[in-house]
């Protein structure tokens, strides 16, 4: 039964159940429903180009950058070049489709929207925009614990949304947060485990971005020279919702404003967390339980052993530890380590339909993307998110036909060959 039938009134559009070949136009054909401002956006990378024009430098840099020398961020993209396809020809793919079953739910495509903090800085009510677009398209959307819109408002826009939490080392704080997530109606809890401390994001310092966000002459000039963002995002947000706050870091009261000196400290310390804490959370949470930020096969086995329903192979998009292993390069060993007993997903570095298919062929059951959807929302709001989802789904559909595949379930390593010199 579709989510719209399960929870009447939760959304205005019923979610799709599958993207199939008949949904898409051929590359280069026009679509009368695409707003003119998006007509030159032909790929997810194009959204970043457009967003750089729209967003103040500090916000664009906050999203686009990694840490230190951006080595891990760039390695995530380079990892997909390690592999080439071995297409199968003369395969009847006219009935191809992208639907994937995951945690008892049928999603229309094998990708979803990754959790991203402070997205409301890039588009008005960005969390709602992302969640609503994902619901309409029938793909999952993960709400970040560092978001600036209350989890209760987001799930009203998308009753199938997942919640991602940054867990402090204090169980007296964690318990009420988990209970709030349950009361709100979330059925999937994702705990990010690769943020023991915050990464060294030098690019933020260079671009004038910080948390707490400090009003400066440079920041003011950045806003004035980007008038669309100033009026469409910042002014609307302040007028309609007041100063943005971290709304989802506790089980009760609202978190501090983005400009508060206590904003960063309010998340609590995470460098004392252990596997015992994750096992305790597993006992408290009755829904789907996923650990995000796994790169080690040993850690994948530990996640399985404490009862995690799934793991997301991730290095946080290169935003935590520079020099860490690219997510795609970690994937095959992790898949082998858990042996099908735990659902393995992946994020970091995906920009193309071919990237999605390579990850699935190497054993991922599902993938997530973050930055491209943030940029899509900042450029085109709801229409931008819809356009981004459609572009990626179209690429996947076309690429499936070209490699001779009718379903994501058919993909395995036999569709790929490792390129000489690949790591």
XYZ file of N, CA and C in Angstrom, residues 28 57 60 92 154 159 265 270 286 305 330 392 395 413 416:
45
model
N 18.185 15.121 -25.023
C 18.143 16.222 -25.976
C 16.745 16.683 -26.317
N 29.345 33.200 -1.380
C 30.558 32.393 -1.421
C 30.697 31.519 -0.185
N 28.180 28.517 -0.451
C 28.616 27.588 -1.497
C 29.850 26.812 -1.043
N 16.867 -7.743 -24.651
C 15.598 -7.027 -24.683
C 15.419 -6.297 -23.354
N 8.890 18.099 8.924
C 9.425 17.412 7.740
C 8.653 16.137 7.461
N 5.919 11.324 4.858
C 5.750 10.315 5.904
C 6.695 9.134 5.779
N 28.449 23.552 20.699
C 28.539 22.751 21.919
C 27.252 22.016 22.222
N 31.105 13.576 21.303
C 30.871 12.265 20.685
C 32.122 11.391 20.690
N 12.901 0.415 17.990
C 12.230 -0.760 17.445
C 12.116 -0.761 15.924
N 26.680 -7.554 14.107
C 26.570 -8.337 15.333
C 25.723 -7.657 16.406
N 36.062 1.070 -0.587
C 35.819 0.272 0.614
C 34.691 -0.731 0.421
N 18.823 12.181 -12.905
C 19.567 10.998 -12.494
C 18.824 9.726 -12.856
N 19.294 9.062 -16.522
C 20.615 8.506 -16.819
C 20.666 7.027 -16.471
N 29.318 -8.016 -10.116
C 30.653 -7.619 -10.601
C 30.979 -8.060 -12.021
N 31.471 -5.434 -14.682
C 32.562 -4.470 -14.550
C 33.916 -5.126 -14.751
